[in-house]
Amino acid sequence: MGLEQEIKQDKFQNDQQKAAINILYTGSWLYNINAGFLKKFDITPEQFNVLRILRGSFPKPMMLAEISERMIDKSSNCTRLVEKLKHKGLVNRVTCADNRRQVDISITDKGQVLLKKIDAYQPSWIKTLGKITKAEAKELNRILDKLRSYPIATRISVKDRS
Amino acid sequence: MGLEQEIKQDKFQNDQQKAAINILYTGSWLYNINAGFLKKFDITPEQFNVLRILRGSFPKPMMLAEISERMIDKSSNCTRLVEKLKHKGLVNRVTCADNRRQVDISITDKGQVLLKKIDAYQPSWIKTLGKITKAEAKELNRILDKLRSYPIATRISVKDRS
DNA sequence: TTTGTAATGTTGTAGCTACAATTATTGACA
DNA sequence: TGTCAATAATTGTAGCTACAACATTACAAA
């Protein structure tokens, strides 16, 4: 079933506009699948994202700004997110000795164990992804990266200058 | 700049997994551009979505369940969303005479005017979309539709199955 | 008519997000 | 040294979401 049937809209202005809606719609769909899956582990997608980021850096701790930079959804409030994770014992947070403005955050053993457990469950969205081929995934990645490439925002094109 | 640089992650398990992150990331990126644009008009992306849905149905009113079904983000609370729009004078909401369980919702003149005004602004994300070709947009749509095909049972309610 | 069940919305509430204001610390430099 | 700007994180708060419980209405069966 295509996007038109799913949101019951039968005409888009053009393929690009349809693509925008499709990305938003598919993103929301994927997010919800993921959130539903992670709920079993009492963790949100944002928290999961942060934990994986910290695992990637382990054993080197990270500061909040670095974590924010790597997050999928940049707008999440990192301070409070990390606070939740600390409360669950999944991360450590200590004031950095060299620079007391920053805090060093690192994943705990308990956090590592949780991630392993989640990995082992073979999340349903991994299965979902199997529906597209490797070649399709590559092409999808290429197009999405192109879409986000830096806009030539306010620059006047050579043609228009005259 | 590709996804790896943007979220500073240099290895993914495979292309499909990267694609999932890419969709979530690009969706969030696009949402934020859109939200920033719409803020000038004192309206959220969700509210804008509902208004366009109602314009599509005009002059035929719609009930809440129909609107929900067509929304990009199904999880928004439609009752309160419509309440906000009514408060701004952008929609009408009256109890349906035939079936008093349902409410008939329709876009007002003021709502139509607002949408026209927004259309006229040529949203920045329309420019964004120009970065991919028509052929790329078509391919993107095809792959995203394929990805969502065969719904994951656990997240789809009985009602939605059809 | 009464009863049960499905359809349709609304509401309560905990928790989360957006974003601007604020605090604390550091480093540059007159 | 004292002042200023930059960096890093926290907090206040209004508004929004998730989701389950609830209320109302419709309709069919006994």
Short mmCIF file of C-alpha atoms (C1' of nucleotides) in Angstrom, two decimals:
data_model
loop_
_atom_site.label_atom_id
_atom_site.label_comp_id
_atom_site.label_asym_id
_atom_site.label_seq_id
_atom_site.Cartn_x
_atom_site.Cartn_y
_atom_site.Cartn_z
CA MET A 1 0.00 0.00 0.00
CA GLY A 2 1.41 3.36 -1.03
CA LEU A 3 1.38 6.62 0.80
CA GLU A 4 -1.73 7.85 -1.02
CA GLN A 5 -3.85 5.06 0.42
CA GLU A 6 -2.32 5.26 3.85
CA ILE A 7 -3.09 8.91 4.40
CA LYS A 8 -5.98 8.86 1.93
CA GLN A 9 -4.70 11.71 -0.15
CA ASP A 10 -4.75 11.11 -3.86
CA LYS A 11 -2.87 14.00 -5.26
CA PHE A 12 0.35 15.76 -4.36
CA GLN A 13 1.67 18.88 -6.03
CA ASN A 14 4.70 16.99 -7.29
CA ASP A 15 6.94 14.05 -6.50
CA GLN A 16 9.24 16.10 -4.33
CA GLN A 17 6.44 17.29 -2.10
CA LYS A 18 5.14 13.77 -1.83
CA ALA A 19 8.64 12.69 -0.86
CA ALA A 20 8.70 15.22 1.99
CA ILE A 21 5.41 13.94 3.39
CA ASN A 22 6.63 10.40 2.86
CA ILE A 23 9.79 11.01 4.88
CA LEU A 24 7.83 12.60 7.73
CA TYR A 25 5.25 9.82 7.64
CA THR A 26 7.78 7.00 7.43
CA GLY A 27 9.88 8.62 10.14
CA SER A 28 6.92 8.78 12.46
CA TRP A 29 5.99 5.20 11.62
CA LEU A 30 9.49 3.94 12.29
CA TYR A 31 9.74 5.94 15.49
CA ASN A 32 6.54 4.42 16.82
CA ILE A 33 7.63 0.87 16.02
CA ASN A 34 10.88 1.54 17.79
CA ALA A 35 9.25 3.21 20.79
CA GLY A 36 6.85 0.29 21.18
CA PHE A 37 9.71 -2.18 21.07
CA LEU A 38 11.85 -0.29 23.58
CA LYS A 39 9.02 0.12 26.03
CA LYS A 40 9.59 -3.47 27.12
CA PHE A 41 12.96 -2.31 28.41
CA ASP A 42 11.55 0.79 30.09
CA ILE A 43 13.54 3.13 27.91
CA THR A 44 12.61 5.75 25.30
CA PRO A 45 14.12 5.97 21.79
CA GLU A 46 15.94 9.16 22.81
CA GLN A 47 17.45 7.50 25.87
CA PHE A 48 18.40 4.45 23.80
CA ASN A 49 20.07 6.76 21.28
CA VAL A 50 22.14 8.40 24.02
CA LEU A 51 23.16 5.06 25.50
CA ARG A 52 24.40 3.83 22.13
CA ILE A 53 26.32 7.05 21.62
CA LEU A 54 28.01 6.55 24.97
CA ARG A 55 28.80 2.94 24.16
CA GLY A 56 30.43 4.15 20.96
CA SER A 57 32.70 6.41 22.94
CA PHE A 58 33.41 4.00 25.80
CA PRO A 59 35.63 4.01 27.82
CA LYS A 60 36.17 7.68 26.99
CA PRO A 61 33.47 9.76 28.69
CA MET A 62 31.59 12.44 26.78
CA MET A 63 30.30 15.85 27.74
CA LEU A 64 26.71 16.93 27.19
CA ALA A 65 27.40 19.09 24.14
CA GLU A 66 29.12 16.20 22.36
CA ILE A 67 26.19 13.93 23.04
CA SER A 68 23.69 16.51 21.80
CA GLU A 69 25.64 16.89 18.60
CA ARG A 70 25.35 13.20 17.85
CA MET A 71 21.71 12.76 18.74
CA ILE A 72 19.12 12.02 16.09
CA ASP A 73 16.69 14.49 17.57
CA LYS A 74 18.81 17.47 18.55
CA SER A 75 15.99 19.17 20.37
CA SER A 76 15.74 16.73 23.24
CA ASN A 77 16.83 18.21 26.52
CA CYS A 78 20.07 16.41 27.10
CA THR A 79 20.53 17.44 30.74
CA ARG A 80 17.25 15.94 31.81
CA LEU A 81 17.62 12.94 29.54
CA VAL A 82 20.96 12.05 31.11
CA GLU A 83 19.45 12.68 34.52
CA LYS A 84 16.86 9.98 33.79
CA LEU A 85 19.53 7.56 32.66
CA LYS A 86 21.60 8.24 35.76
CA HIS A 87 18.59 7.66 37.94
CA LYS A 88 18.24 4.23 36.33
CA GLY A 89 21.90 3.55 36.95
CA LEU A 90 22.69 3.30 33.25
CA VAL A 91 25.21 6.15 33.11
CA ASN A 92 27.70 7.93 35.36
CA ARG A 93 27.89 11.68 35.50
CA VAL A 94 30.74 13.51 37.21
CA THR A 95 31.97 17.06 37.02
CA CYS A 96 35.07 17.21 34.85
CA ALA A 97 38.17 17.87 36.92
CA ASP A 98 39.98 19.89 34.25
CA ASN A 99 37.08 22.13 33.41
CA ARG A 100 34.42 22.36 36.02
CA ARG A 101 31.89 23.76 33.58
CA GLN A 102 31.55 20.45 31.88
CA VAL A 103 30.35 17.06 33.04
CA ASP A 104 31.83 13.73 32.05
CA ILE A 105 29.21 11.19 31.18
CA SER A 106 29.86 7.52 30.57
CA ILE A 107 27.87 4.34 30.26
CA THR A 108 27.88 1.99 33.26
CA ASP A 109 28.16 -1.78 33.29
CA LYS A 110 24.44 -1.91 33.84
CA GLY A 111 23.96 0.25 30.75
CA GLN A 112 26.18 -2.05 28.69
CA VAL A 113 24.24 -5.07 29.87
CA LEU A 114 20.95 -3.45 28.94
CA LEU A 115 22.18 -2.63 25.44
CA LYS A 116 23.37 -6.20 24.96
CA LYS A 117 19.99 -7.47 26.09
CA ILE A 118 18.22 -5.15 23.65
CA ASP A 119 20.55 -6.17 20.82
CA ALA A 120 19.81 -9.79 21.51
CA TYR A 121 16.10 -9.23 21.02
CA GLN A 122 16.57 -8.52 17.31
CA PRO A 123 14.25 -5.54 17.29
CA SER A 124 11.26 -5.79 15.04
CA TRP A 125 12.41 -2.80 13.10
CA ILE A 126 15.47 -4.71 11.97
CA LYS A 127 13.11 -7.19 10.37
CA THR A 128 11.21 -4.29 8.88
CA LEU A 129 14.37 -3.11 7.23
CA GLY A 130 14.89 -6.44 5.54
CA LYS A 131 12.11 -5.54 3.17
CA ILE A 132 14.38 -3.32 1.16
CA THR A 133 17.52 -4.61 -0.55
CA LYS A 134 21.02 -3.48 0.17
CA ALA A 135 21.07 -1.61 -3.14
CA GLU A 136 17.80 0.15 -2.29
CA ALA A 137 19.13 1.09 1.13
CA LYS A 138 22.24 2.58 -0.45
CA GLU A 139 20.17 4.55 -2.92
CA LEU A 140 17.86 5.74 -0.14
CA ASN A 141 20.84 6.91 1.87
CA ARG A 142 22.31 8.72 -1.09
CA ILE A 143 19.09 10.59 -1.83
CA LEU A 144 18.41 11.52 1.80
CA ASP A 145 21.97 12.80 2.21
CA LYS A 146 21.56 14.87 -0.95
CA LEU A 147 18.28 16.27 0.31
CA ARG A 148 19.94 17.50 3.47
CA SER A 149 23.01 18.86 1.72
CA TYR A 150 23.72 22.47 2.47
CA PRO A 151 21.35 24.85 0.72
CA ILE A 152 22.86 27.54 -1.44
CA ALA A 153 20.50 29.62 0.61
CA THR A 154 20.63 33.31 -0.14
CA ARG A 155 23.23 33.22 -2.86
CA ILE A 156 22.27 34.79 -6.15
CA SER A 157 22.88 32.48 -9.03
CA VAL A 158 25.35 33.51 -11.71
CA LYS A 159 22.59 33.46 -14.27
CA ASP A 160 20.48 36.00 -12.35
CA ARG A 161 23.22 38.50 -11.75
CA SER A 162 23.74 40.19 -15.10
CA MET B 1 28.00 16.06 4.09
CA GLY B 2 26.67 12.58 4.70
CA LEU B 3 24.93 11.14 7.70
CA GLU B 4 28.16 9.76 9.19
CA GLN B 5 29.62 13.24 9.57
CA GLU B 6 26.39 14.80 10.74
CA ILE B 7 25.88 12.49 13.67
CA LYS B 8 29.61 11.69 13.90
CA GLN B 9 29.15 7.98 13.69
CA ASP B 10 31.43 6.21 11.29
CA LYS B 11 30.13 2.71 11.20
CA PHE B 12 26.70 1.22 10.85
CA GLN B 13 25.92 -2.47 11.00
CA ASN B 14 24.68 -2.41 7.42
CA ASP B 15 23.10 -0.17 4.82
CA GLN B 16 19.58 -0.96 5.94
CA GLN B 17 20.26 0.06 9.50
CA LYS B 18 21.89 3.23 8.31
CA ALA B 19 18.80 3.87 6.22
CA ALA B 20 16.58 3.61 9.30
CA ILE B 21 18.66 6.14 11.20
CA ASN B 22 18.77 8.31 8.10
CA ILE B 23 14.99 8.34 7.80
CA LEU B 24 14.55 9.23 11.46
CA TYR B 25 17.24 11.88 11.25
CA THR B 26 15.98 13.40 8.01
CA GLY B 27 12.40 13.30 9.27
CA SER B 28 13.38 15.20 12.39
CA TRP B 29 15.39 17.66 10.32
CA LEU B 30 12.51 18.28 7.94
CA TYR B 31 10.03 18.59 10.80
CA ASN B 32 12.14 21.24 12.46
CA ILE B 33 12.52 23.28 9.28
CA ASN B 34 8.79 23.10 8.82
CA ALA B 35 8.00 23.97 12.43
CA GLY B 36 10.30 26.97 12.28
CA PHE B 37 8.65 28.18 9.11
CA LEU B 38 5.11 27.76 10.44
CA LYS B 39 5.87 29.55 13.68
CA LYS B 40 5.59 32.84 11.83
CA PHE B 41 1.94 31.97 11.33
CA ASP B 42 1.41 30.88 14.92
CA ILE B 43 0.57 27.34 13.97
CA THR B 44 2.21 23.96 14.57
CA PRO B 45 2.98 21.39 11.87
CA GLU B 46 0.27 19.14 13.30
CA GLN B 47 -2.31 21.91 13.17
CA PHE B 48 -1.23 22.79 9.64
CA ASN B 49 -1.60 19.17 8.65
CA VAL B 50 -5.17 19.07 9.98
CA LEU B 51 -6.08 22.31 8.24
CA ARG B 52 -4.87 20.98 4.90
CA ILE B 53 -6.79 17.77 5.43
CA LEU B 54 -9.94 19.79 6.06
CA ARG B 55 -9.32 21.91 2.99
CA GLY B 56 -9.03 18.73 0.98
CA SER B 57 -12.47 17.65 2.13
CA PHE B 58 -14.14 21.06 1.91
CA PRO B 59 -17.03 21.77 1.75
CA LYS B 60 -17.76 18.33 3.17
CA PRO B 61 -17.07 18.32 6.93
CA MET B 62 -15.11 15.52 8.51
CA MET B 63 -15.38 13.74 11.82
CA LEU B 64 -12.46 13.35 14.22
CA ALA B 65 -11.74 9.72 13.40
CA GLU B 66 -11.44 10.54 9.69
CA ILE B 67 -9.02 13.33 10.41
CA SER B 68 -6.91 11.14 12.68
CA GLU B 69 -6.69 8.51 10.00
CA ARG B 70 -5.22 10.99 7.54
CA MET B 71 -2.75 12.64 9.85
CA ILE B 72 0.97 12.20 9.38
CA ASP B 73 1.50 11.70 13.09
CA LYS B 74 -1.38 9.55 14.22
CA SER B 75 -0.58 9.93 17.86
CA SER B 76 -1.50 13.57 18.19
CA ASN B 77 -4.55 14.14 20.29
CA CYS B 78 -7.05 15.15 17.70
CA THR B 79 -9.72 16.42 20.09
CA ARG B 80 -7.43 18.97 21.66
CA LEU B 81 -5.75 19.84 18.38
CA VAL B 82 -9.08 20.72 16.82
CA GLU B 83 -9.99 22.60 19.99
CA LYS B 84 -6.94 24.82 19.45
CA LEU B 85 -7.85 25.43 15.84
CA LYS B 86 -11.41 26.29 16.82
CA HIS B 87 -10.15 28.71 19.41
CA LYS B 88 -8.21 30.48 16.68
CA GLY B 89 -11.33 30.58 14.51
CA LEU B 90 -9.77 28.38 11.84
CA VAL B 91 -12.31 25.54 12.01
CA ASN B 92 -15.95 24.98 12.90
CA ARG B 93 -17.01 22.12 15.11
CA VAL B 94 -20.62 21.10 15.53
CA THR B 95 -22.26 17.96 16.82
CA CYS B 96 -23.51 15.90 13.92
CA ALA B 97 -27.30 15.94 13.73
CA ASP B 98 -27.62 12.40 12.36
CA ASN B 99 -25.31 10.80 14.85
CA ARG B 100 -24.76 12.72 17.99
CA ARG B 101 -21.65 10.72 18.88
CA GLN B 102 -19.73 12.35 16.14
CA VAL B 103 -18.73 15.94 15.50
CA ASP B 104 -18.59 17.62 12.11
CA ILE B 105 -15.45 19.63 11.62
CA SER B 106 -14.83 21.97 8.72
CA ILE B 107 -12.37 24.68 7.79
CA THR B 108 -13.59 28.28 8.09
CA ASP B 109 -13.00 31.16 5.68
CA LYS B 110 -10.35 32.41 8.05
CA GLY B 111 -8.66 29.00 7.89
CA GLN B 112 -8.74 29.06 4.08
CA VAL B 113 -7.22 32.52 4.05
CA LEU B 114 -4.44 31.42 6.38
CA LEU B 115 -3.59 28.43 4.19
CA LYS B 116 -3.48 30.65 1.10
CA LYS B 117 -1.17 33.03 2.91
CA ILE B 118 1.12 30.18 3.93
CA ASP B 119 1.10 28.76 0.40
CA ALA B 120 2.09 32.14 -0.95
CA TYR B 121 5.19 32.23 1.22
CA GLN B 122 6.83 29.41 -0.71
CA PRO B 123 8.01 27.58 2.37
CA SER B 124 11.71 27.10 2.69
CA TRP B 125 11.28 23.38 2.66
CA ILE B 126 9.92 23.56 -0.85
CA LYS B 127 13.27 24.99 -1.84
CA THR B 128 14.94 22.25 0.13
CA LEU B 129 13.10 19.70 -1.93
CA GLY B 130 14.44 21.16 -5.13
CA LYS B 131 17.78 19.63 -4.33
CA ILE B 132 16.62 16.23 -5.45
CA THR B 133 15.40 15.54 -8.97
CA LYS B 134 11.96 14.32 -9.91
CA ALA B 135 13.42 10.90 -10.70
CA GLU B 136 15.13 10.76 -7.32
CA ALA B 137 11.91 11.76 -5.57
CA LYS B 138 10.03 9.00 -7.35
CA GLU B 139 12.66 6.46 -6.38
CA LEU B 140 12.63 7.69 -2.80
CA ASN B 141 8.86 7.32 -2.67
CA ARG B 142 9.01 3.84 -4.10
CA ILE B 143 11.57 2.66 -1.57
CA LEU B 144 9.83 4.24 1.42
CA ASP B 145 6.51 2.70 0.38
CA LYS B 146 8.20 -0.67 0.07
CA LEU B 147 9.77 -0.28 3.49
CA ARG B 148 6.37 0.26 5.07
CA SER B 149 4.66 -2.55 3.20
CA TYR B 150 3.35 -5.53 5.19
CA PRO B 151 2.63 -3.81 8.47
CA ILE B 152 4.21 -5.06 11.67
CA ALA B 153 1.37 -6.79 13.43
CA THR B 154 2.14 -5.70 16.96
CA ARG B 155 1.78 -2.02 16.22
CA ILE B 156 -1.34 -2.19 14.05
CA SER B 157 -4.66 -2.28 15.82
CA VAL B 158 -7.38 -4.63 14.69
CA LYS B 159 -9.36 -1.66 13.49
CA ASP B 160 -6.65 -0.60 11.07
CA ARG B 161 -6.03 -3.93 9.46
CA SER B 162 -8.48 -4.08 6.57
"C1'" DT C 1 -38.00 -2.82 26.78
"C1'" DT C 2 -33.70 -4.23 28.53
"C1'" DT C 3 -29.13 -5.59 27.91
"C1'" DG C 4 -24.88 -5.87 25.78
"C1'" DT C 5 -21.54 -4.20 22.67
"C1'" DA C 6 -19.52 -1.19 19.31
"C1'" DA C 7 -18.61 3.44 17.80
"C1'" DT C 8 -17.14 8.09 18.81
"C1'" DG C 9 -15.14 11.47 21.47
"C1'" DT C 10 -13.39 13.58 25.86
"C1'" DT C 11 -10.65 13.94 29.87
"C1'" DG C 12 -7.07 13.11 33.66
"C1'" DT C 13 -2.54 12.92 34.42
"C1'" DA C 14 2.31 11.87 34.27
"C1'" DG C 15 5.90 12.81 31.66
"C1'" DC C 16 8.26 15.13 27.81
"C1'" DT C 17 9.67 19.13 24.64
"C1'" DA C 18 10.76 23.96 23.30
"C1'" DC C 19 13.15 27.62 24.22
"C1'" DA C 20 14.50 31.44 26.65
"C1'" DA C 21 16.57 32.97 30.96
"C1'" DT C 22 19.98 31.95 34.26
"C1'" DT C 23 24.19 30.19 36.68
"C1'" DA C 24 28.89 28.89 36.85
"C1'" DT C 25 33.36 28.71 35.03
"C1'" DT C 26 37.10 29.91 32.05
"C1'" DG C 27 40.19 32.65 29.36
"C1'" DA C 28 41.58 36.95 27.10
"C1'" DC C 29 43.31 41.31 27.70
"C1'" DA C 30 43.26 46.38 28.91
"C1'" DT D 1 43.67 42.72 38.90
"C1'" DG D 2 39.06 43.60 37.09
"C1'" DT D 3 36.04 43.25 33.34
"C1'" DC D 4 34.05 41.11 29.43
"C1'" DA D 5 32.86 37.63 26.36
"C1'" DA D 6 32.58 32.79 25.48
"C1'" DT D 7 31.58 28.17 26.90
"C1'" DA D 8 28.93 24.58 29.30
"C1'" DA D 9 25.18 23.20 31.57
"C1'" DT D 10 20.80 23.87 34.30
"C1'" DT D 11 16.30 25.48 35.21
"C1'" DG D 12 11.49 27.65 34.74
"C1'" DT D 13 7.52 27.17 32.55
"C1'" DA D 14 3.98 26.85 29.04
"C1'" DG D 15 2.42 23.76 26.10
"C1'" DC D 16 2.20 19.15 24.05
"C1'" DT D 17 1.98 13.86 23.90
"C1'" DA D 18 0.82 9.08 25.46
"C1'" DC D 19 -2.41 6.34 26.84
"C1'" DA D 20 -5.76 4.60 29.62
"C1'" DA D 21 -10.18 5.49 31.82
"C1'" DC D 22 -14.48 7.43 31.11
"C1'" DA D 23 -18.93 9.21 29.02
"C1'" DT D 24 -22.29 9.24 25.54
"C1'" DT D 25 -24.81 7.48 21.77
"C1'" DA D 26 -26.35 3.97 18.51
"C1'" DC D 27 -27.94 -0.31 17.36
"C1'" DA D 28 -29.00 -5.17 17.50
"C1'" DA D 29 -30.70 -9.27 19.94
"C1'" DA D 30 -33.47 -11.48 23.35
#
